[in-house]
Amino acid sequence: MPELPEVEVTRRGIAPHVEGRTVTGIVLRRSGLRWPFPPDLPALLTGRRIEATGRRGKYLLIRFAHGTLLVHLGMSGHLRMLAPGVPPQKHDHFDLELGSQVMRFTDPRRFGAVLWHANDDGDIEAHMLLRSLGVEPLGKLTSGELAQCLHRQTRTRSAAIKQVLLAGDIVVGVGNIYACESLFMSGINPNTAARRISLPRYERLAVAIQQVLAAAIEQGGSSLRDFIGVDGASGYFQQSYFVYDREGEPCTRCGATIERLVQSGRSTFYCRNCQT
């Protein structure tokens, strides 16, 4: 599944092609994906100018003067910028036409979403899919502020820190790959109860989260099985993994064997020696 870095890579990829452009047409090739497409989307957007792009967690936000188009890539979706007239393939479900270019949404598993939120319905942060999301780990938030947030909001959390990171209600976008890498970099065992982690350890974790996510974005994200960038290229952050998907291999720090455990149905990779 595309995580925060892959979604941010996508946003940065489409931004120079769509911002300031006027929508000339909308093509819907099915009734919807995870949720139905807004049936009046062509009437809502055709002739309207895209003011800006943004991101909230794993949701892409394409902002217009009268509302926001929300795009979620789901399990296997991606966006591409194409020339007009490129024939659609089997899993190409949605086109945003911009005159000399087309933004096309491809989603083989159809778990993605294209939704509309009008300004008349309130602030976009109040949207039902966004309002319960935690803080953004990148942007204006310093590592110290992120650490304070994690420490304050996990005081009653008996769940393992890895599961708390994945929940997304305290901090967003730290998916499975990047949680494993961040916990390794900060020396925290993924099984440690969140409430038992001290503020100094959260400070190390906050720095690690921000460094891991920033590095992944700069390297184009991870080459997940179904993810490609807007330009059709795969990310190469996976070449820098310390622990993720390295079960049985030696730790790059201490030489001990990287282990795998399953937490809530997700694989966790870690070094028992380095992470206590």
PDB file of C-alpha atoms in Angstrom:
ATOM      1  CA  MET A   1       0.000   0.000   0.000  1.00  0.00           C
ATOM      2  CA  PRO A   2       1.341   3.482  -0.809  1.00  0.00           C
ATOM      3  CA  GLU A   3       2.276   5.197   2.443  1.00  0.00           C
ATOM      4  CA  LEU A   4       2.953   8.851   3.253  1.00  0.00           C
ATOM      5  CA  PRO A   5       6.212   9.115   1.259  1.00  0.00           C
ATOM      6  CA  GLU A   6       4.673   7.555  -1.850  1.00  0.00           C
ATOM      7  CA  VAL A   7       1.645   9.851  -1.616  1.00  0.00           C
ATOM      8  CA  GLU A   8       3.849  12.902  -1.133  1.00  0.00           C
ATOM      9  CA  VAL A   9       6.011  11.840  -4.085  1.00  0.00           C
ATOM     10  CA  THR A  10       2.807  11.627  -6.127  1.00  0.00           C
ATOM     11  CA  ARG A  11       1.663  15.070  -4.971  1.00  0.00           C
ATOM     12  CA  ARG A  12       5.000  16.628  -5.879  1.00  0.00           C
ATOM     13  CA  GLY A  13       4.852  14.861  -9.237  1.00  0.00           C
ATOM     14  CA  ILE A  14       1.447  16.182 -10.257  1.00  0.00           C
ATOM     15  CA  ALA A  15       1.723  19.658  -8.698  1.00  0.00           C
ATOM     16  CA  PRO A  16       3.618  21.428 -11.492  1.00  0.00           C
ATOM     17  CA  HIS A  17       1.265  19.929 -14.097  1.00  0.00           C
ATOM     18  CA  VAL A  18      -2.074  20.707 -12.440  1.00  0.00           C
ATOM     19  CA  GLU A  19      -1.693  23.779 -10.229  1.00  0.00           C
ATOM     20  CA  GLY A  20      -3.073  26.846 -11.959  1.00  0.00           C
ATOM     21  CA  ARG A  21      -4.625  24.786 -14.750  1.00  0.00           C
ATOM     22  CA  THR A  22      -8.305  24.746 -15.722  1.00  0.00           C
ATOM     23  CA  VAL A  23     -10.227  21.478 -15.879  1.00  0.00           C
ATOM     24  CA  THR A  24     -11.532  20.886 -19.401  1.00  0.00           C
ATOM     25  CA  GLY A  25     -13.284  17.611 -18.708  1.00  0.00           C
ATOM     26  CA  ILE A  26     -13.818  14.648 -16.390  1.00  0.00           C
ATOM     27  CA  VAL A  27     -13.985  11.013 -17.510  1.00  0.00           C
ATOM     28  CA  LEU A  28     -15.520   8.397 -15.157  1.00  0.00           C
ATOM     29  CA  ARG A  29     -15.181   4.855 -16.524  1.00  0.00           C
ATOM     30  CA  ARG A  30     -17.099   3.137 -13.747  1.00  0.00           C
ATOM     31  CA  SER A  31     -19.543   4.125 -11.023  1.00  0.00           C
ATOM     32  CA  GLY A  32     -16.866   4.312  -8.355  1.00  0.00           C
ATOM     33  CA  LEU A  33     -14.047   2.601  -6.520  1.00  0.00           C
ATOM     34  CA  ARG A  34     -14.151   2.030  -2.768  1.00  0.00           C
ATOM     35  CA  TRP A  35     -16.974   4.557  -2.688  1.00  0.00           C
ATOM     36  CA  PRO A  36     -19.122   5.825  -5.593  1.00  0.00           C
ATOM     37  CA  PHE A  37     -17.772   8.681  -7.669  1.00  0.00           C
ATOM     38  CA  PRO A  38     -19.758  11.899  -7.162  1.00  0.00           C
ATOM     39  CA  PRO A  39     -22.140  11.692 -10.155  1.00  0.00           C
ATOM     40  CA  ASP A  40     -22.093  15.458 -10.680  1.00  0.00           C
ATOM     41  CA  LEU A  41     -18.291  15.703 -10.670  1.00  0.00           C
ATOM     42  CA  PRO A  42     -18.022  16.760 -14.352  1.00  0.00           C
ATOM     43  CA  ALA A  43     -20.438  19.642 -13.778  1.00  0.00           C
ATOM     44  CA  LEU A  44     -18.706  20.609 -10.529  1.00  0.00           C
ATOM     45  CA  LEU A  45     -15.179  20.778 -11.939  1.00  0.00           C
ATOM     46  CA  THR A  46     -15.270  21.441 -15.681  1.00  0.00           C
ATOM     47  CA  GLY A  47     -14.184  25.019 -16.303  1.00  0.00           C
ATOM     48  CA  ARG A  48     -12.806  25.390 -12.783  1.00  0.00           C
ATOM     49  CA  ARG A  49      -9.195  26.288 -11.933  1.00  0.00           C
ATOM     50  CA  ILE A  50      -7.013  24.162  -9.664  1.00  0.00           C
ATOM     51  CA  GLU A  51      -5.694  26.485  -6.988  1.00  0.00           C
ATOM     52  CA  ALA A  52      -3.228  24.185  -5.206  1.00  0.00           C
ATOM     53  CA  THR A  53      -2.399  20.631  -4.209  1.00  0.00           C
ATOM     54  CA  GLY A  54      -1.976  19.300  -0.686  1.00  0.00           C
ATOM     55  CA  ARG A  55      -1.826  16.138   1.352  1.00  0.00           C
ATOM     56  CA  ARG A  56      -3.389  15.000   4.616  1.00  0.00           C
ATOM     57  CA  GLY A  57      -1.989  11.674   5.752  1.00  0.00           C
ATOM     58  CA  LYS A  58      -2.402   9.394   2.741  1.00  0.00           C
ATOM     59  CA  TYR A  59      -5.050  11.587   1.086  1.00  0.00           C
ATOM     60  CA  LEU A  60      -4.163  13.833  -1.841  1.00  0.00           C
ATOM     61  CA  LEU A  61      -6.013  17.151  -1.802  1.00  0.00           C
ATOM     62  CA  ILE A  62      -6.631  18.983  -5.085  1.00  0.00           C
ATOM     63  CA  ARG A  63      -7.970  22.383  -4.087  1.00  0.00           C
ATOM     64  CA  PHE A  64     -10.421  24.515  -6.043  1.00  0.00           C
ATOM     65  CA  ALA A  65     -11.946  27.851  -5.059  1.00  0.00           C
ATOM     66  CA  HIS A  66     -15.254  26.118  -4.235  1.00  0.00           C
ATOM     67  CA  GLY A  67     -14.021  22.872  -2.659  1.00  0.00           C
ATOM     68  CA  THR A  68     -11.487  20.069  -2.586  1.00  0.00           C
ATOM     69  CA  LEU A  69     -11.104  16.865  -4.570  1.00  0.00           C
ATOM     70  CA  LEU A  70      -9.868  14.053  -2.292  1.00  0.00           C
ATOM     71  CA  VAL A  71      -7.908  11.228  -3.902  1.00  0.00           C
ATOM     72  CA  HIS A  72      -6.798   8.090  -2.061  1.00  0.00           C
ATOM     73  CA  LEU A  73      -4.524   5.640  -3.865  1.00  0.00           C
ATOM     74  CA  GLY A  74      -5.888   2.637  -1.970  1.00  0.00           C
ATOM     75  CA  MET A  75      -3.861  -0.562  -2.045  1.00  0.00           C
ATOM     76  CA  SER A  76      -2.528  -0.362  -5.581  1.00  0.00           C
ATOM     77  CA  GLY A  77      -3.429   2.947  -7.190  1.00  0.00           C
ATOM     78  CA  HIS A  78      -1.251   5.542  -8.879  1.00  0.00           C
ATOM     79  CA  LEU A  79      -1.590   8.747 -10.865  1.00  0.00           C
ATOM     80  CA  ARG A  80       0.106   9.560 -14.156  1.00  0.00           C
ATOM     81  CA  MET A  81       0.266  12.645 -16.334  1.00  0.00           C
ATOM     82  CA  LEU A  82      -0.402  11.717 -19.962  1.00  0.00           C
ATOM     83  CA  ALA A  83      -0.975  13.361 -23.309  1.00  0.00           C
ATOM     84  CA  PRO A  84      -4.603  13.571 -24.463  1.00  0.00           C
ATOM     85  CA  GLY A  85      -5.724  10.662 -26.574  1.00  0.00           C
ATOM     86  CA  VAL A  86      -3.656   7.967 -24.846  1.00  0.00           C
ATOM     87  CA  PRO A  87      -6.019   4.955 -24.875  1.00  0.00           C
ATOM     88  CA  PRO A  88      -7.157   3.844 -21.402  1.00  0.00           C
ATOM     89  CA  GLN A  89      -6.183   0.423 -20.142  1.00  0.00           C
ATOM     90  CA  LYS A  90      -8.283  -2.028 -18.151  1.00  0.00           C
ATOM     91  CA  HIS A  91      -7.681  -0.472 -14.727  1.00  0.00           C
ATOM     92  CA  ASP A  92      -7.772   3.210 -15.731  1.00  0.00           C
ATOM     93  CA  HIS A  93     -10.899   4.479 -13.980  1.00  0.00           C
ATOM     94  CA  PHE A  94     -10.740   8.271 -13.771  1.00  0.00           C
ATOM     95  CA  ASP A  95      -9.335  11.095 -15.932  1.00  0.00           C
ATOM     96  CA  LEU A  96      -8.965  14.733 -14.989  1.00  0.00           C
ATOM     97  CA  GLU A  97      -8.537  16.504 -18.332  1.00  0.00           C
ATOM     98  CA  LEU A  98      -6.463  19.691 -18.384  1.00  0.00           C
ATOM     99  CA  GLY A  99      -6.303  20.619 -22.037  1.00  0.00           C
ATOM    100  CA  SER A 100      -2.819  19.592 -23.134  1.00  0.00           C
ATOM    101  CA  GLN A 101      -2.523  16.928 -20.396  1.00  0.00           C
ATOM    102  CA  VAL A 102      -4.583  14.311 -18.603  1.00  0.00           C
ATOM    103  CA  MET A 103      -4.200  13.196 -14.998  1.00  0.00           C
ATOM    104  CA  ARG A 104      -5.201   9.516 -15.037  1.00  0.00           C
ATOM    105  CA  PHE A 105      -5.985   7.374 -11.976  1.00  0.00           C
ATOM    106  CA  THR A 106      -5.155   3.691 -12.306  1.00  0.00           C
ATOM    107  CA  ASP A 107      -6.234   1.269  -9.560  1.00  0.00           C
ATOM    108  CA  PRO A 108      -6.184  -2.498 -10.238  1.00  0.00           C
ATOM    109  CA  ARG A 109      -7.701  -3.475  -6.884  1.00  0.00           C
ATOM    110  CA  ARG A 110     -10.231  -0.628  -6.780  1.00  0.00           C
ATOM    111  CA  PHE A 111      -9.648   0.226  -3.097  1.00  0.00           C
ATOM    112  CA  GLY A 112      -8.859   3.835  -3.947  1.00  0.00           C
ATOM    113  CA  ALA A 113     -11.224   6.791  -3.864  1.00  0.00           C
ATOM    114  CA  VAL A 114     -12.086  10.025  -5.656  1.00  0.00           C
ATOM    115  CA  LEU A 115     -14.395  12.181  -3.537  1.00  0.00           C
ATOM    116  CA  TRP A 116     -15.582  15.794  -3.459  1.00  0.00           C
ATOM    117  CA  HIS A 117     -15.842  18.101  -0.448  1.00  0.00           C
ATOM    118  CA  ALA A 118     -17.541  21.438  -1.092  1.00  0.00           C
ATOM    119  CA  ASN A 119     -16.542  24.501   0.916  1.00  0.00           C
ATOM    120  CA  ASP A 120     -20.209  24.868   1.859  1.00  0.00           C
ATOM    121  CA  ASP A 121     -19.896  21.602   3.795  1.00  0.00           C
ATOM    122  CA  GLY A 122     -17.295  23.091   6.160  1.00  0.00           C
ATOM    123  CA  ASP A 123     -13.551  22.953   6.585  1.00  0.00           C
ATOM    124  CA  ILE A 124     -11.846  20.076   4.786  1.00  0.00           C
ATOM    125  CA  GLU A 125     -10.215  18.987   8.073  1.00  0.00           C
ATOM    126  CA  ALA A 126     -13.721  18.177   9.335  1.00  0.00           C
ATOM    127  CA  HIS A 127     -14.328  15.675   6.528  1.00  0.00           C
ATOM    128  CA  MET A 128     -15.305  12.285   7.939  1.00  0.00           C
ATOM    129  CA  LEU A 129     -12.154  10.661   6.514  1.00  0.00           C
ATOM    130  CA  LEU A 130      -9.768  13.298   7.875  1.00  0.00           C
ATOM    131  CA  ARG A 131     -11.146  14.510  11.188  1.00  0.00           C
ATOM    132  CA  SER A 132      -9.787  11.627  13.298  1.00  0.00           C
ATOM    133  CA  LEU A 133      -6.297  11.667  11.801  1.00  0.00           C
ATOM    134  CA  GLY A 134      -3.321  12.442  14.022  1.00  0.00           C
ATOM    135  CA  VAL A 135      -0.695  15.119  13.518  1.00  0.00           C
ATOM    136  CA  GLU A 136       1.461  15.354  10.401  1.00  0.00           C
ATOM    137  CA  PRO A 137       5.028  14.221  11.203  1.00  0.00           C
ATOM    138  CA  LEU A 138       6.517  16.492   8.527  1.00  0.00           C
ATOM    139  CA  GLY A 139       6.046  20.165   7.823  1.00  0.00           C
ATOM    140  CA  LYS A 140       5.674  22.715  10.602  1.00  0.00           C
ATOM    141  CA  LEU A 141       5.985  20.257  13.488  1.00  0.00           C
ATOM    142  CA  THR A 142       9.442  20.082  15.081  1.00  0.00           C
ATOM    143  CA  SER A 143      10.829  16.776  16.338  1.00  0.00           C
ATOM    144  CA  GLY A 144      10.502  18.077  19.907  1.00  0.00           C
ATOM    145  CA  GLU A 145       6.837  18.902  19.400  1.00  0.00           C
ATOM    146  CA  LEU A 146       6.209  15.513  17.811  1.00  0.00           C
ATOM    147  CA  ALA A 147       7.916  13.782  20.746  1.00  0.00           C
ATOM    148  CA  GLN A 148       5.806  15.718  23.256  1.00  0.00           C
ATOM    149  CA  CYS A 149       2.664  14.748  21.348  1.00  0.00           C
ATOM    150  CA  LEU A 150       3.597  11.058  21.290  1.00  0.00           C
ATOM    151  CA  HIS A 151       4.548  11.038  24.973  1.00  0.00           C
ATOM    152  CA  ARG A 152       1.421  12.909  26.083  1.00  0.00           C
ATOM    153  CA  GLN A 153      -1.066  10.867  24.081  1.00  0.00           C
ATOM    154  CA  THR A 154       0.339   7.410  24.843  1.00  0.00           C
ATOM    155  CA  ARG A 155       0.292   7.606  28.633  1.00  0.00           C
ATOM    156  CA  THR A 156      -2.654   5.219  28.807  1.00  0.00           C
ATOM    157  CA  ARG A 157      -1.801   3.119  25.742  1.00  0.00           C
ATOM    158  CA  SER A 158      -0.909  -0.438  26.699  1.00  0.00           C
ATOM    159  CA  ALA A 159      -0.613  -1.497  23.055  1.00  0.00           C
ATOM    160  CA  ALA A 160       2.816  -2.050  21.539  1.00  0.00           C
ATOM    161  CA  ILE A 161       4.425   1.079  20.112  1.00  0.00           C
ATOM    162  CA  LYS A 162       4.484  -0.400  16.592  1.00  0.00           C
ATOM    163  CA  GLN A 163       0.693  -0.844  16.658  1.00  0.00           C
ATOM    164  CA  VAL A 164       0.191   2.663  18.050  1.00  0.00           C
ATOM    165  CA  LEU A 165       2.242   4.148  15.222  1.00  0.00           C
ATOM    166  CA  LEU A 166       0.198   2.268  12.627  1.00  0.00           C
ATOM    167  CA  ALA A 167      -3.140   3.332  14.136  1.00  0.00           C
ATOM    168  CA  GLY A 168      -2.765   6.849  12.732  1.00  0.00           C
ATOM    169  CA  ASP A 169      -4.797   8.645  15.396  1.00  0.00           C
ATOM    170  CA  ILE A 170      -1.735  10.179  17.094  1.00  0.00           C
ATOM    171  CA  VAL A 171       0.604  10.604  14.148  1.00  0.00           C
ATOM    172  CA  VAL A 172      -0.326   9.939  10.516  1.00  0.00           C
ATOM    173  CA  GLY A 173       1.557   8.350   7.678  1.00  0.00           C
ATOM    174  CA  VAL A 174       3.967   6.106   9.574  1.00  0.00           C
ATOM    175  CA  GLY A 175       3.012   2.899   7.801  1.00  0.00           C
ATOM    176  CA  ASN A 176       4.495  -0.537   8.261  1.00  0.00           C
ATOM    177  CA  ILE A 177       7.756  -0.052   6.386  1.00  0.00           C
ATOM    178  CA  TYR A 178       8.591   3.289   7.932  1.00  0.00           C
ATOM    179  CA  ALA A 179       7.522   2.283  11.439  1.00  0.00           C
ATOM    180  CA  CYS A 180       9.950  -0.658  11.337  1.00  0.00           C
ATOM    181  CA  GLU A 181      12.771   1.564  10.105  1.00  0.00           C
ATOM    182  CA  SER A 182      12.063   4.365  12.608  1.00  0.00           C
ATOM    183  CA  LEU A 183      11.917   1.999  15.581  1.00  0.00           C
ATOM    184  CA  PHE A 184      15.224   0.484  14.544  1.00  0.00           C
ATOM    185  CA  MET A 185      16.901   3.872  14.173  1.00  0.00           C
ATOM    186  CA  SER A 186      15.691   4.934  17.615  1.00  0.00           C
ATOM    187  CA  GLY A 187      16.629   1.618  19.282  1.00  0.00           C
ATOM    188  CA  ILE A 188      13.091   0.819  20.482  1.00  0.00           C
ATOM    189  CA  ASN A 189      11.764  -2.733  20.543  1.00  0.00           C
ATOM    190  CA  PRO A 190       8.492  -2.830  18.548  1.00  0.00           C
ATOM    191  CA  ASN A 191       6.826  -4.870  21.302  1.00  0.00           C
ATOM    192  CA  THR A 192       7.387  -2.206  23.981  1.00  0.00           C
ATOM    193  CA  ALA A 193       4.147  -0.847  25.416  1.00  0.00           C
ATOM    194  CA  ALA A 194       3.710   2.724  24.221  1.00  0.00           C
ATOM    195  CA  ARG A 195       3.021   4.014  27.734  1.00  0.00           C
ATOM    196  CA  ARG A 196       6.352   2.657  28.998  1.00  0.00           C
ATOM    197  CA  ILE A 197       8.483   4.705  26.622  1.00  0.00           C
ATOM    198  CA  SER A 198      10.125   7.732  28.235  1.00  0.00           C
ATOM    199  CA  LEU A 199      10.165  11.222  26.751  1.00  0.00           C
ATOM    200  CA  PRO A 200      13.890  11.010  25.846  1.00  0.00           C
ATOM    201  CA  ARG A 201      13.207   7.804  23.899  1.00  0.00           C
ATOM    202  CA  TYR A 202      10.234   9.432  22.188  1.00  0.00           C
ATOM    203  CA  GLU A 203      12.526  12.302  21.252  1.00  0.00           C
ATOM    204  CA  ARG A 204      14.831   9.842  19.491  1.00  0.00           C
ATOM    205  CA  LEU A 205      11.829   8.189  17.839  1.00  0.00           C
ATOM    206  CA  ALA A 206      10.440  11.526  16.617  1.00  0.00           C
ATOM    207  CA  VAL A 207      13.773  12.425  15.015  1.00  0.00           C
ATOM    208  CA  ALA A 208      13.933   8.987  13.388  1.00  0.00           C
ATOM    209  CA  ILE A 209      10.380   9.215  12.014  1.00  0.00           C
ATOM    210  CA  GLN A 210      11.058  12.567  10.401  1.00  0.00           C
ATOM    211  CA  GLN A 211      14.422  11.490   9.002  1.00  0.00           C
ATOM    212  CA  VAL A 212      13.092   8.211   7.600  1.00  0.00           C
ATOM    213  CA  LEU A 213      10.067   9.805   5.937  1.00  0.00           C
ATOM    214  CA  ALA A 214      12.094  12.694   4.509  1.00  0.00           C
ATOM    215  CA  ALA A 215      14.718  10.322   3.106  1.00  0.00           C
ATOM    216  CA  ALA A 216      12.054   8.104   1.553  1.00  0.00           C
ATOM    217  CA  ILE A 217      10.421  11.089  -0.150  1.00  0.00           C
ATOM    218  CA  GLU A 218      13.724  12.290  -1.557  1.00  0.00           C
ATOM    219  CA  GLN A 219      14.408   8.799  -2.945  1.00  0.00           C
ATOM    220  CA  GLY A 220      11.019   8.524  -4.617  1.00  0.00           C
ATOM    221  CA  GLY A 221       9.408   6.285  -2.003  1.00  0.00           C
ATOM    222  CA  SER A 222       9.694   2.519  -1.856  1.00  0.00           C
ATOM    223  CA  SER A 223       9.294   0.192  -4.800  1.00  0.00           C
ATOM    224  CA  LEU A 224       6.157  -1.464  -3.521  1.00  0.00           C
ATOM    225  CA  ARG A 225       4.749  -4.105  -5.816  1.00  0.00           C
ATOM    226  CA  ASP A 226       2.046  -1.877  -7.295  1.00  0.00           C
ATOM    227  CA  PHE A 227       3.402   1.637  -6.796  1.00  0.00           C
ATOM    228  CA  ILE A 228       5.001   3.817  -9.447  1.00  0.00           C
ATOM    229  CA  GLY A 229       5.454   7.548  -9.502  1.00  0.00           C
ATOM    230  CA  VAL A 230       3.748  10.022 -11.808  1.00  0.00           C
ATOM    231  CA  ASP A 231       6.616   9.645 -14.289  1.00  0.00           C
ATOM    232  CA  GLY A 232       6.341   5.842 -14.270  1.00  0.00           C
ATOM    233  CA  ALA A 233       9.492   5.370 -12.188  1.00  0.00           C
ATOM    234  CA  SER A 234       9.803   3.260  -9.039  1.00  0.00           C
ATOM    235  CA  GLY A 235      11.255   4.615  -5.821  1.00  0.00           C
ATOM    236  CA  TYR A 236      14.504   3.229  -4.512  1.00  0.00           C
ATOM    237  CA  PHE A 237      14.312   3.823  -0.743  1.00  0.00           C
ATOM    238  CA  GLN A 238      14.051   0.041  -0.330  1.00  0.00           C
ATOM    239  CA  GLN A 239      17.776  -0.107  -1.105  1.00  0.00           C
ATOM    240  CA  SER A 240      18.360   1.686   2.210  1.00  0.00           C
ATOM    241  CA  TYR A 241      16.275  -0.530   4.486  1.00  0.00           C
ATOM    242  CA  PHE A 242      17.943  -1.373   7.787  1.00  0.00           C
ATOM    243  CA  VAL A 243      15.472  -4.049   8.877  1.00  0.00           C
ATOM    244  CA  TYR A 244      12.307  -4.140   6.768  1.00  0.00           C
ATOM    245  CA  ASP A 245      11.965  -7.363   4.753  1.00  0.00           C
ATOM    246  CA  ARG A 246      15.468  -8.461   5.863  1.00  0.00           C
ATOM    247  CA  GLU A 247      14.522 -11.437   8.036  1.00  0.00           C
ATOM    248  CA  GLY A 248      17.484 -13.759   8.525  1.00  0.00           C
ATOM    249  CA  GLU A 249      20.036 -11.255   7.276  1.00  0.00           C
ATOM    250  CA  PRO A 250      22.710  -9.693   9.511  1.00  0.00           C
ATOM    251  CA  CYS A 251      22.028  -6.379  11.214  1.00  0.00           C
ATOM    252  CA  THR A 252      24.080  -3.624   9.606  1.00  0.00           C
ATOM    253  CA  ARG A 253      24.965  -2.289  13.060  1.00  0.00           C
ATOM    254  CA  CYS A 254      25.762  -5.289  15.228  1.00  0.00           C
ATOM    255  CA  GLY A 255      25.740  -8.317  12.926  1.00  0.00           C
ATOM    256  CA  ALA A 256      22.940 -10.091  14.816  1.00  0.00           C
ATOM    257  CA  THR A 257      20.202 -11.753  12.782  1.00  0.00           C
ATOM    258  CA  ILE A 258      17.208  -9.620  11.800  1.00  0.00           C
ATOM    259  CA  GLU A 259      14.012 -11.224  13.110  1.00  0.00           C
ATOM    260  CA  ARG A 260      10.368 -11.055  12.065  1.00  0.00           C
ATOM    261  CA  LEU A 261       7.280 -11.125  14.250  1.00  0.00           C
ATOM    262  CA  VAL A 262       3.608 -10.626  13.445  1.00  0.00           C
ATOM    263  CA  GLN A 263       1.667  -7.838  15.159  1.00  0.00           C
ATOM    264  CA  SER A 264      -2.034  -7.480  14.368  1.00  0.00           C
ATOM    265  CA  GLY A 265      -1.525  -9.360  11.138  1.00  0.00           C
ATOM    266  CA  ARG A 266       1.400  -7.206   9.962  1.00  0.00           C
ATOM    267  CA  SER A 267       5.019  -8.310   9.708  1.00  0.00           C
ATOM    268  CA  THR A 268       7.475  -6.449  11.929  1.00  0.00           C
ATOM    269  CA  PHE A 269      11.209  -6.669  11.295  1.00  0.00           C
ATOM    270  CA  TYR A 270      13.713  -5.759  14.000  1.00  0.00           C
ATOM    271  CA  CYS A 271      17.055  -6.470  15.631  1.00  0.00           C
ATOM    272  CA  ARG A 272      16.631  -7.903  19.111  1.00  0.00           C
ATOM    273  CA  ASN A 273      20.153  -6.797  20.022  1.00  0.00           C
ATOM    274  CA  CYS A 274      19.871  -3.152  18.916  1.00  0.00           C
ATOM    275  CA  GLN A 275      16.253  -2.585  19.912  1.00  0.00           C
ATOM    276  CA  THR A 276      15.506  -2.912  23.607  1.00  0.00           C
TER     277      THR A 276
END
